[in-house]
Amino acid sequence: MSSTFQNPSCQHCKDRFSSIFCKAEQCNLEQIDQAKVCSIYKKGQVIFHEGAYPFGVYCINNGKIKLSHSGDDGREQIIRLVKAGDIMGYKALLSNERYTATATALEDSSICFIPKDLFMSILQKDASLSFEMMRILSSELRKAELKITHLAQKPVRERLAETLLFIKETYGLEADSQTLNVRLSREEIANLVGTATESAIRLLSEFKKDGMIELEGKKIRLLDMTEIIRTANLQD
Amino acid sequence: MSSTFQNPSCQHCKDRFSSIFCKAEQCNLEQIDQAKVCSIYKKGQVIFHEGAYPFGVYCINNGKIKLSHSGDDGREQIIRLVKAGDIMGYKALLSNERYTATATALEDSSICFIPKDLFMSILQKDASLSFEMMRILSSELRKAELKITHLAQKPVRERLAETLLFIKETYGLEADSQTLNVRLSREEIANLVGTATESAIRLLSEFKKDGMIELEGKKIRLLDMTEIIRTANLQD
DNA sequence: GAGTGGCTATGATATGTGTCAAGGGAGAAT
DNA sequence: ATTCTCCCTTGACACATATCATAGCCACTC
């Protein structure tokens, strides 16, 4: 699936061509640019809340967002990490239901809002945008199903290693090309792995003792990638 | 989302209007009807296999199918139960990757195959079909994410009760309005719940002892629905 | 009728992981 | 500085659940 730079004049695409809107036709992009409303969310601020009705989709200009369910007992499960160029809130919109997850800023973020009616009407006209949307949904579904299998079958240790790799894939590394380019609390890491906070802490300490990673507050440096991959025990 | 009976002449819709193709325009339906290839799969037979390349989508005329990942250690995780009127194989097609799951017939089933090119070209022309496709994908994604949360947070007992309800929702009950209308092995139930076969067996026995269900070979009768719902501890 | 293989059931046991409790460290507010 | 608060860390413990082993049951075959 090539992510060709189709619309050089598209503001959404200028610095990140991965955005779905690069797939849209020129005239539609202009409409979106006119109607969108951008705003800044502070770290910790909620963009939308589980149970609320969706009025549009959100497109991240820059920043980092977590999408999470809050389980029955109040424990949160992080479903997805969102980065610049990604969109969010489309699932509730397309299935015509309320939000099933809460979006919270992991750091100060700049986010555009695109109203529902506009988004839907353009989706109706613009087949390549629809295709891109379906591609995104399919890919998310694939990831979710893989996660289900791993949650059911893999021990926490493997899942934690996998999660570290996942964070790296999503947000990348800092200039030193070792440090994960995001600050997550231990609790958030645990909620990503699907385990108790204490278990996550204990295993991170083990990883450190084994020389796989280095810890410094919320900074996590991946020292021995091959060993981390081996521990994650990935095969599919 | 209304499932209006839009095309009375659509062969796919004659007896089950839930099929996605009811959303398609008339002319496109005729094309599909011409190009589709129907065949019968025996119980236990594999329709497509994890890792293979997709050449089209499958539409179930009647029968029951399980979609499953085979985990690293060979244990299978059942991802979805497919019923008459449903389609399958679309995820790999739309994301342009190989199948991530294996489809196996749970009983003798009649299944249509629709070639990739046709399906994609109609999807391109037919916005309402695209919307329906996106609706399906969104809804599957919602379910998958909910399952992730429950796997991470709920004990096996609750998940088993939930699974019984899920099977009932999917395949319904027999004439006595108590017996689940599908025969699954204990192992398959365990792979649906995400637990060991022995654990599933033990808990089913407990449910029986508590008067919630009745067991007779692979037949499962739901006696006390309110108690099952209570045990599932659903809240979202 | 005896043998075979697959599924179901149940007991014994081991262990991974969650939970509870207490302590420690860093930064913010006063 | 000092307190406060939040997060991290570690230990002890209990428990749910996986694993291993064994046996019964049923359908089928030879």
Coordinates of C-alpha atoms (C1' of nucleotides) in Angstrom, one line a residue:
Chain A
M1 CA 0.0 0.0 0.0
S2 CA 2.0 3.0 -1.2
S3 CA 1.5 6.3 0.6
T4 CA 2.1 8.5 -2.3
F5 CA 2.3 12.2 -1.8
Q6 CA -0.7 13.0 -3.8
N7 CA -1.6 16.5 -2.8
P8 CA 1.3 18.8 -2.2
S9 CA -1.0 21.6 -1.4
C10 CA -2.9 19.7 1.2
Q11 CA -2.2 21.3 4.6
H12 CA -2.7 17.9 6.3
C13 CA 0.0 16.4 4.1
K14 CA 2.7 19.0 4.1
D15 CA 4.8 17.3 6.7
R16 CA 3.2 14.0 7.2
F17 CA 2.0 12.2 4.1
S18 CA 0.6 9.2 6.1
S19 CA -2.5 11.2 6.8
I20 CA -5.6 9.6 5.3
F21 CA -6.6 12.9 3.7
C22 CA -3.8 12.7 1.3
K23 CA -5.9 10.1 -0.4
A24 CA -8.7 12.5 -0.9
E25 CA -9.3 14.5 -4.1
Q26 CA -8.2 18.0 -4.3
C27 CA -11.6 19.7 -4.2
N28 CA -12.6 17.7 -1.2
L29 CA -9.4 18.6 0.7
E30 CA -10.2 22.3 0.2
Q31 CA -13.6 21.8 1.8
I32 CA -12.0 20.0 4.7
D33 CA -9.4 22.7 5.2
Q34 CA -12.1 25.3 5.4
A35 CA -14.4 23.5 7.8
K36 CA -11.9 22.0 10.2
V37 CA -11.3 23.5 13.6
C38 CA -7.9 23.1 15.2
S39 CA -7.2 23.4 18.9
I40 CA -4.5 22.6 21.4
Y41 CA -5.1 20.1 24.1
K42 CA -2.9 20.1 27.2
K43 CA -1.3 16.9 28.5
G44 CA -3.9 14.9 30.4
Q45 CA -6.8 16.6 28.8
V46 CA -9.6 14.5 27.4
I47 CA -10.5 15.0 23.8
F48 CA -13.6 12.9 23.8
H49 CA -15.2 10.6 26.4
E50 CA -16.5 7.1 26.4
G51 CA -20.3 7.1 26.1
A52 CA -20.5 10.5 24.4
Y53 CA -22.0 11.0 20.9
P54 CA -19.6 11.7 18.1
F55 CA -20.0 14.9 16.1
G56 CA -17.0 14.4 13.8
V57 CA -13.6 13.0 13.5
Y58 CA -10.3 14.2 14.9
C59 CA -7.0 14.5 13.0
I60 CA -3.8 14.8 15.0
N61 CA -1.5 17.6 13.7
N62 CA 1.1 16.8 16.3
G63 CA 1.2 15.3 19.7
K64 CA 0.4 11.9 21.2
I65 CA -2.9 10.5 22.3
K66 CA -4.0 7.3 24.1
L67 CA -7.4 5.7 23.4
S68 CA -8.7 3.6 26.3
H69 CA -11.7 1.7 27.6
S70 CA -12.4 2.0 31.2
G71 CA -13.3 -1.5 32.4
D72 CA -16.1 -2.4 34.7
D73 CA -14.0 -2.1 37.8
G74 CA -12.6 1.2 36.7
R75 CA -9.3 -0.2 35.5
E76 CA -8.4 1.3 32.1
Q77 CA -7.3 -0.7 29.1
I78 CA -5.4 1.2 26.5
I79 CA -6.7 0.2 23.1
R80 CA -4.6 2.3 20.8
L81 CA -1.8 4.9 20.7
V82 CA -2.4 7.7 18.3
K83 CA 0.3 9.8 16.7
A84 CA 0.6 12.8 14.4
G85 CA -1.1 12.2 11.0
D86 CA -3.5 9.6 12.5
I87 CA -7.2 10.2 12.8
M88 CA -9.4 9.0 15.6
G89 CA -13.1 8.9 16.4
Y90 CA -14.0 7.4 13.1
K91 CA -15.2 4.0 14.5
A92 CA -18.1 5.5 16.5
L93 CA -19.0 7.7 13.6
L94 CA -19.1 5.0 11.0
S95 CA -20.9 2.5 13.1
N96 CA -23.3 5.2 14.3
E97 CA -22.8 4.6 17.9
R98 CA -21.4 6.4 20.9
Y99 CA -17.7 6.5 21.6
T100 CA -16.5 3.3 23.2
A101 CA -13.2 4.7 24.2
T102 CA -11.8 7.9 25.8
A103 CA -9.1 9.9 24.1
T104 CA -6.6 11.5 26.4
A105 CA -3.6 13.6 25.5
L106 CA -0.3 12.1 26.5
E107 CA 1.4 15.4 25.9
D108 CA 0.4 18.8 24.6
S109 CA -1.2 18.1 21.2
S110 CA -2.6 20.0 18.3
I111 CA -5.8 18.4 16.9
C112 CA -8.2 19.3 14.1
F113 CA -11.9 18.6 14.3
I114 CA -13.8 17.7 11.1
P115 CA -17.6 17.8 11.4
K116 CA -19.5 14.6 10.9
D117 CA -21.7 15.8 8.0
L118 CA -18.8 17.0 5.9
F119 CA -16.7 13.9 6.6
M120 CA -19.6 11.6 5.7
S121 CA -20.5 13.5 2.5
I122 CA -17.0 13.5 1.2
L123 CA -16.6 9.9 2.1
Q124 CA -19.7 9.3 -0.1
K125 CA -18.2 11.1 -3.1
D126 CA -14.6 10.2 -2.8
A127 CA -14.0 6.5 -3.4
S128 CA -10.2 6.6 -2.8
L129 CA -10.9 8.2 0.6
S130 CA -13.3 5.4 1.3
F131 CA -10.8 2.8 0.3
E132 CA -8.2 4.4 2.6
M133 CA -10.7 4.4 5.4
M134 CA -11.4 0.7 4.8
R135 CA -7.7 0.0 4.7
I136 CA -7.2 1.7 8.1
L137 CA -10.1 -0.2 9.6
S138 CA -8.9 -3.5 8.3
S139 CA -5.5 -2.9 9.6
E140 CA -6.7 -1.9 13.0
L141 CA -8.9 -5.0 13.1
R142 CA -6.0 -7.2 12.2
K143 CA -3.9 -5.7 15.0
A144 CA -6.8 -6.1 17.5
E145 CA -7.3 -9.7 16.7
L146 CA -3.6 -10.4 17.0
K147 CA -3.7 -8.7 20.4
I148 CA -6.6 -10.9 21.4
T149 CA -4.6 -14.0 20.6
H150 CA -1.6 -12.8 22.5
L151 CA -3.6 -11.8 25.5
A152 CA -5.1 -15.2 25.6
Q153 CA -2.0 -17.2 25.0
K154 CA 1.2 -15.3 26.0
P155 CA 2.6 -14.7 29.4
V156 CA 3.0 -11.2 30.7
R157 CA 6.7 -11.2 30.2
E158 CA 6.4 -11.7 26.4
R159 CA 3.6 -9.3 26.2
L160 CA 5.6 -6.6 27.9
A161 CA 8.5 -7.0 25.5
E162 CA 6.1 -6.9 22.7
T163 CA 4.6 -3.7 24.0
L164 CA 8.0 -2.1 24.2
L165 CA 8.4 -2.9 20.5
F166 CA 5.0 -1.6 19.7
I167 CA 5.7 1.7 21.4
K168 CA 8.9 2.0 19.4
E169 CA 7.0 1.2 16.2
T170 CA 4.4 3.8 17.0
Y171 CA 6.3 6.8 18.4
G172 CA 9.9 5.9 17.4
L173 CA 13.1 6.7 19.2
E174 CA 14.8 9.9 20.3
A175 CA 18.0 11.3 18.8
D176 CA 20.1 8.8 20.7
S177 CA 18.2 6.1 18.8
Q178 CA 17.6 4.2 22.0
T179 CA 15.2 6.1 24.1
L180 CA 11.5 5.6 23.5
N181 CA 10.1 8.9 22.3
V182 CA 7.2 9.1 24.8
R183 CA 6.7 9.3 28.5
L184 CA 4.3 6.8 29.9
S185 CA 3.6 6.0 33.6
R186 CA 4.1 2.5 34.8
E187 CA 0.4 2.2 35.2
E188 CA -0.1 3.2 31.5
I189 CA 2.4 0.6 30.4
A190 CA 0.6 -2.0 32.5
N191 CA -2.8 -0.9 30.9
L192 CA -1.2 -1.3 27.5
V193 CA 0.1 -4.8 28.3
G194 CA -3.1 -5.8 30.1
T195 CA -1.6 -6.6 33.5
A196 CA -1.3 -5.1 37.0
T197 CA 1.0 -2.1 37.5
E198 CA 3.2 -4.0 40.0
S199 CA 3.7 -6.8 37.5
A200 CA 4.8 -4.4 34.9
I201 CA 7.2 -2.7 37.3
R202 CA 8.7 -6.0 38.4
L203 CA 9.2 -7.2 34.8
L204 CA 10.7 -3.9 33.7
S205 CA 13.2 -4.3 36.6
E206 CA 14.0 -7.8 35.4
F207 CA 14.5 -6.5 31.8
K208 CA 16.9 -3.9 33.2
K209 CA 18.8 -6.5 35.3
D210 CA 19.1 -8.6 32.2
G211 CA 20.6 -5.7 30.3
M212 CA 17.8 -5.4 27.8
I213 CA 16.7 -2.0 28.8
E214 CA 17.7 1.0 30.9
L215 CA 15.3 2.9 33.1
E216 CA 15.6 6.6 34.2
G217 CA 12.3 7.8 35.5
K218 CA 9.8 7.6 32.7
K219 CA 12.6 7.3 30.1
I220 CA 13.0 3.8 28.7
R221 CA 16.1 3.0 26.6
L222 CA 16.1 -0.1 24.5
L223 CA 19.6 -1.4 24.8
D224 CA 19.5 -4.9 23.4
M225 CA 16.9 -5.0 20.6
T226 CA 17.6 -8.6 19.5
E227 CA 17.1 -9.8 23.1
I228 CA 13.8 -7.8 23.4
I229 CA 12.6 -9.3 20.1
R230 CA 13.6 -12.8 21.3
T231 CA 11.7 -12.2 24.6
A232 CA 8.6 -11.0 22.7
N233 CA 8.7 -14.4 21.0
L234 CA 7.0 -13.0 17.9
Q235 CA 6.1 -15.4 15.1
D236 CA 3.1 -13.9 13.3
Chain B
M1 CA -28.5 1.3 11.3
S2 CA -31.6 0.0 9.5
S3 CA -31.2 -3.2 7.4
T4 CA -33.9 -2.4 4.9
F5 CA -34.8 -5.0 2.4
Q6 CA -33.6 -3.0 -0.6
N7 CA -33.4 -5.5 -3.3
P8 CA -36.1 -8.1 -3.3
S9 CA -34.6 -9.7 -6.4
C10 CA -31.2 -10.1 -4.9
Q11 CA -30.5 -13.8 -4.4
H12 CA -28.3 -13.0 -1.5
C13 CA -31.1 -11.3 0.2
K14 CA -34.0 -13.5 -0.4
D15 CA -34.0 -15.2 2.9
R16 CA -31.5 -13.1 4.9
F17 CA -31.6 -9.3 4.5
S18 CA -28.7 -8.8 6.8
S19 CA -26.3 -9.6 4.0
I20 CA -24.1 -6.7 3.0
F21 CA -25.0 -7.0 -0.6
C22 CA -28.5 -5.8 0.1
K23 CA -27.0 -2.4 0.3
A24 CA -25.6 -2.6 -3.2
E25 CA -27.2 -1.1 -6.2
Q26 CA -29.3 -3.3 -8.4
C27 CA -27.0 -3.4 -11.4
N28 CA -24.0 -4.3 -9.3
L29 CA -25.9 -7.1 -7.7
E30 CA -26.6 -8.7 -11.0
Q31 CA -22.9 -8.6 -11.8
I32 CA -22.1 -10.3 -8.5
D33 CA -24.8 -12.9 -9.1
Q34 CA -23.2 -13.8 -12.4
A35 CA -19.7 -14.0 -11.2
K36 CA -20.1 -15.7 -7.9
V37 CA -19.3 -19.3 -7.4
C38 CA -21.1 -21.3 -4.8
S39 CA -19.9 -24.5 -3.3
I40 CA -20.5 -26.8 -0.4
Y41 CA -18.0 -27.3 2.4
K42 CA -18.2 -30.3 4.7
K43 CA -17.9 -30.0 8.4
G44 CA -14.3 -29.6 9.4
Q45 CA -13.2 -28.5 6.0
V46 CA -11.0 -25.4 5.6
I47 CA -12.3 -22.6 3.4
F48 CA -9.1 -20.5 3.5
H49 CA -5.9 -20.8 5.4
E50 CA -3.9 -18.4 7.5
G51 CA -1.0 -17.1 5.5
A52 CA -2.6 -17.6 2.1
Y53 CA -3.3 -14.8 -0.4
P54 CA -6.9 -13.7 -0.8
F55 CA -8.4 -13.8 -4.2
G56 CA -11.9 -12.7 -3.2
V57 CA -14.5 -12.6 -0.5
Y58 CA -16.7 -15.4 0.8
C59 CA -20.4 -15.0 1.5
I60 CA -22.2 -17.6 3.6
N61 CA -25.5 -18.9 2.2
N62 CA -26.0 -21.2 5.1
G63 CA -24.0 -23.0 7.6
K64 CA -21.6 -22.0 10.4
I65 CA -17.9 -21.1 10.2
K66 CA -15.2 -20.4 12.7
L67 CA -12.4 -18.0 12.1
S68 CA -9.3 -18.7 14.1
H69 CA -5.7 -17.7 14.6
S70 CA -3.3 -20.4 15.3
G71 CA -1.1 -19.1 18.1
D72 CA 2.7 -19.6 18.3
D73 CA 2.5 -22.8 20.2
G74 CA -0.2 -24.2 18.0
R75 CA -3.1 -23.4 20.2
E76 CA -5.9 -21.9 18.3
Q77 CA -7.8 -18.7 19.2
I78 CA -11.2 -18.3 17.7
I79 CA -11.6 -14.8 16.5
R80 CA -15.1 -14.8 15.1
L81 CA -18.1 -17.0 14.5
V82 CA -19.6 -16.5 11.1
K83 CA -23.2 -17.3 10.2
A84 CA -25.5 -17.3 7.2
G85 CA -25.6 -13.9 5.5
D86 CA -22.2 -12.8 6.8
I87 CA -19.2 -12.3 4.6
M88 CA -15.6 -13.2 5.5
G89 CA -12.2 -12.7 4.0
Y90 CA -12.7 -9.0 3.5
K91 CA -10.2 -7.9 6.0
A92 CA -7.2 -9.4 4.2
L93 CA -8.5 -8.2 0.9
L94 CA -9.0 -4.6 1.9
S95 CA -5.7 -4.3 3.8
N96 CA -4.0 -6.1 0.9
E97 CA -2.3 -8.7 3.0
R98 CA -2.5 -12.4 3.5
Y99 CA -5.1 -14.1 5.6
T100 CA -4.4 -13.7 9.2
A101 CA -7.0 -16.3 10.2
T102 CA -8.1 -19.8 9.1
A103 CA -11.8 -20.3 8.2
T104 CA -13.2 -23.8 9.1
A105 CA -16.7 -25.1 8.6
L106 CA -18.4 -26.0 11.9
E107 CA -21.0 -27.9 10.0
D108 CA -21.8 -28.5 6.3
S109 CA -22.1 -25.1 4.7
S110 CA -22.9 -23.5 1.4
I111 CA -20.6 -20.6 0.6
C112 CA -20.3 -18.2 -2.4
F113 CA -17.0 -16.9 -3.6
I114 CA -16.8 -13.5 -5.2
P115 CA -13.6 -12.6 -7.1
K116 CA -11.4 -9.8 -5.8
D117 CA -11.5 -7.6 -8.9
L118 CA -15.2 -7.6 -9.1
F119 CA -15.7 -6.9 -5.5
M120 CA -13.2 -4.1 -5.5
S121 CA -14.5 -2.5 -8.6
I122 CA -18.0 -2.5 -7.3
L123 CA -16.9 -1.2 -4.0
Q124 CA -15.3 1.7 -5.9
K125 CA -18.5 2.6 -7.7
D126 CA -21.1 1.8 -5.1
A127 CA -20.9 4.2 -2.1
S128 CA -23.6 2.6 -0.1
L129 CA -21.9 -0.7 -0.3
S130 CA -18.7 1.0 0.8
F131 CA -20.6 2.5 3.7
E132 CA -22.0 -0.8 4.7
M133 CA -18.5 -2.3 4.5
M134 CA -17.2 0.4 6.8
R135 CA -20.0 -0.1 9.2
I136 CA -19.2 -3.8 9.4
L137 CA -15.5 -3.2 9.9
S138 CA -16.2 -0.6 12.6
S139 CA -18.6 -2.9 14.4
E140 CA -16.1 -5.8 14.3
L141 CA -13.4 -3.5 15.6
R142 CA -15.6 -2.4 18.4
K143 CA -16.3 -6.0 19.4
A144 CA -12.6 -6.9 19.2
E145 CA -11.6 -4.0 21.4
L146 CA -14.2 -4.9 24.0
K147 CA -12.9 -8.5 23.9
I148 CA -9.4 -7.2 24.6
T149 CA -10.5 -5.3 27.6
H150 CA -12.4 -8.3 29.0
L151 CA -9.5 -10.7 28.3
A152 CA -7.2 -8.4 30.2
Q153 CA -9.6 -7.7 33.1
K154 CA -12.2 -10.4 33.7
P155 CA -11.7 -13.9 35.2
V156 CA -12.4 -17.0 33.2
R157 CA -15.7 -17.6 34.9
E158 CA -17.2 -14.3 33.7
R159 CA -15.7 -14.7 30.2
L160 CA -17.2 -18.2 29.9
A161 CA -20.7 -16.9 30.8
E162 CA -20.2 -14.1 28.3
T163 CA -19.2 -16.5 25.6
L164 CA -22.4 -18.5 26.1
L165 CA -24.4 -15.4 25.6
F166 CA -22.3 -14.5 22.6
I167 CA -22.9 -17.9 21.0
K168 CA -26.6 -17.4 21.6
E169 CA -26.6 -14.0 20.0
T170 CA -24.7 -15.3 17.0
Y171 CA -26.4 -18.6 16.3
G172 CA -29.6 -18.4 18.3
L173 CA -31.5 -21.2 20.0
E174 CA -33.2 -24.3 18.8
A175 CA -36.9 -24.9 18.8
D176 CA -37.1 -25.5 22.5
S177 CA -35.7 -22.0 22.9
Q178 CA -33.1 -23.2 25.3
T179 CA -30.5 -25.2 23.4
L180 CA -27.7 -23.4 21.7
N181 CA -28.1 -23.9 18.0
V182 CA -24.5 -25.1 17.3
R183 CA -22.3 -28.0 18.4
L184 CA -18.9 -26.9 19.6
S185 CA -16.3 -29.1 21.3
R186 CA -15.1 -28.2 24.7
E187 CA -11.8 -27.3 23.2
E188 CA -13.5 -24.9 20.8
I189 CA -15.4 -23.3 23.6
A190 CA -12.1 -22.9 25.5
N191 CA -10.5 -21.3 22.4
L192 CA -13.3 -18.9 22.2
V193 CA -13.1 -17.9 25.8
G194 CA -9.3 -17.8 25.7
T195 CA -8.5 -20.4 28.4
A196 CA -7.4 -24.0 28.8
T197 CA -9.8 -26.8 27.7
E198 CA -9.8 -28.3 31.2
S199 CA -10.8 -24.9 32.8
A200 CA -13.7 -24.6 30.4
I201 CA -14.9 -28.1 31.2
R202 CA -14.6 -27.5 34.9
L203 CA -16.5 -24.2 34.8
L204 CA -19.2 -25.6 32.6
S205 CA -19.7 -28.4 35.2
E206 CA -20.0 -25.7 37.9
F207 CA -22.5 -23.8 35.8
K208 CA -24.5 -27.0 35.5
K209 CA -24.2 -27.7 39.2
D210 CA -25.5 -24.2 39.9
G211 CA -28.5 -24.9 37.6
M212 CA -27.5 -22.3 35.1
I213 CA -27.1 -24.7 32.2
E214 CA -27.7 -28.3 31.2
L215 CA -25.2 -30.4 29.4
E216 CA -25.8 -33.3 27.1
G217 CA -22.9 -34.2 25.0
K218 CA -22.2 -31.1 22.9
K219 CA -25.7 -29.8 23.5
I220 CA -25.8 -26.9 25.8
R221 CA -29.1 -25.7 27.2
L222 CA -29.3 -22.3 28.8
L223 CA -31.7 -22.7 31.7
D224 CA -31.3 -19.6 33.9
M225 CA -30.6 -16.7 31.6
T226 CA -30.7 -14.0 34.3
E227 CA -28.2 -15.9 36.3
I228 CA -25.9 -16.3 33.3
I229 CA -26.1 -12.6 32.5
R230 CA -25.4 -11.9 36.2
T231 CA -22.3 -14.2 36.0
A232 CA -21.1 -12.5 32.8
N233 CA -21.1 -9.3 34.8
L234 CA -21.6 -7.1 31.7
Q235 CA -21.6 -3.4 32.0
D236 CA -20.6 -2.0 28.7
Chain C
dG1 C1' -16.0 -58.8 21.2
dA2 C1' -11.8 -56.6 21.6
dG3 C1' -9.2 -52.8 20.2
dT4 C1' -8.5 -48.0 18.8
dG5 C1' -8.9 -43.0 18.8
dG6 C1' -11.1 -38.9 20.1
dC7 C1' -13.5 -36.4 23.4
dT8 C1' -14.9 -35.5 28.1
dA9 C1' -14.1 -35.4 32.9
dT10 C1' -11.7 -35.0 37.4
dG11 C1' -7.9 -35.0 40.6
dA12 C1' -3.3 -33.4 42.0
dT13 C1' 0.1 -30.1 41.6
dA14 C1' 2.8 -26.2 40.2
dT15 C1' 3.2 -21.5 39.1
dG16 C1' 2.3 -17.2 37.1
dT17 C1' 0.1 -13.2 38.4
dG18 C1' -2.9 -10.2 41.1
dT19 C1' -3.6 -8.1 45.5
dC20 C1' -2.5 -6.1 49.7
dA21 C1' 0.7 -3.5 52.5
dA22 C1' 4.5 -0.6 53.4
dG23 C1' 8.4 2.1 52.3
dG24 C1' 11.1 5.4 49.4
dG25 C1' 12.1 9.2 46.2
dA26 C1' 11.2 13.3 43.4
dG27 C1' 9.0 17.3 42.6
dA28 C1' 5.5 20.9 43.9
dA29 C1' 3.3 23.9 47.0
dT30 C1' 3.4 26.4 51.2
Chain D
dA1 C1' 13.2 23.8 54.6
dT2 C1' 9.2 21.1 55.3
dT3 C1' 5.3 19.0 54.3
dC4 C1' 2.5 16.9 50.8
dT5 C1' 1.4 14.2 47.1
dC6 C1' 2.1 11.3 43.4
dC7 C1' 4.4 7.7 41.5
dC8 C1' 7.6 4.0 41.8
dT9 C1' 9.4 0.0 44.1
dT10 C1' 9.7 -4.2 46.7
dG11 C1' 8.1 -7.9 49.6
dA12 C1' 4.7 -11.3 51.3
dC13 C1' 0.9 -13.8 50.3
dA14 C1' -3.2 -15.9 48.2
dC15 C1' -5.5 -17.5 44.5
dA16 C1' -6.9 -18.4 39.9
dT17 C1' -5.6 -20.9 36.3
dA18 C1' -2.4 -23.9 33.5
dT19 C1' -0.4 -28.2 33.2
dC20 C1' 0.2 -33.0 33.9
dA21 C1' -1.7 -37.4 34.6
dT22 C1' -5.3 -40.7 34.6
dA23 C1' -9.6 -42.7 33.7
dG24 C1' -14.2 -43.2 31.6
dC25 C1' -17.2 -42.9 27.7
dC26 C1' -18.7 -43.3 23.1
dA27 C1' -18.5 -44.4 18.3
dC28 C1' -16.2 -47.0 14.9
dT29 C1' -13.5 -50.5 12.9
dC30 C1' -11.4 -54.8 12.3

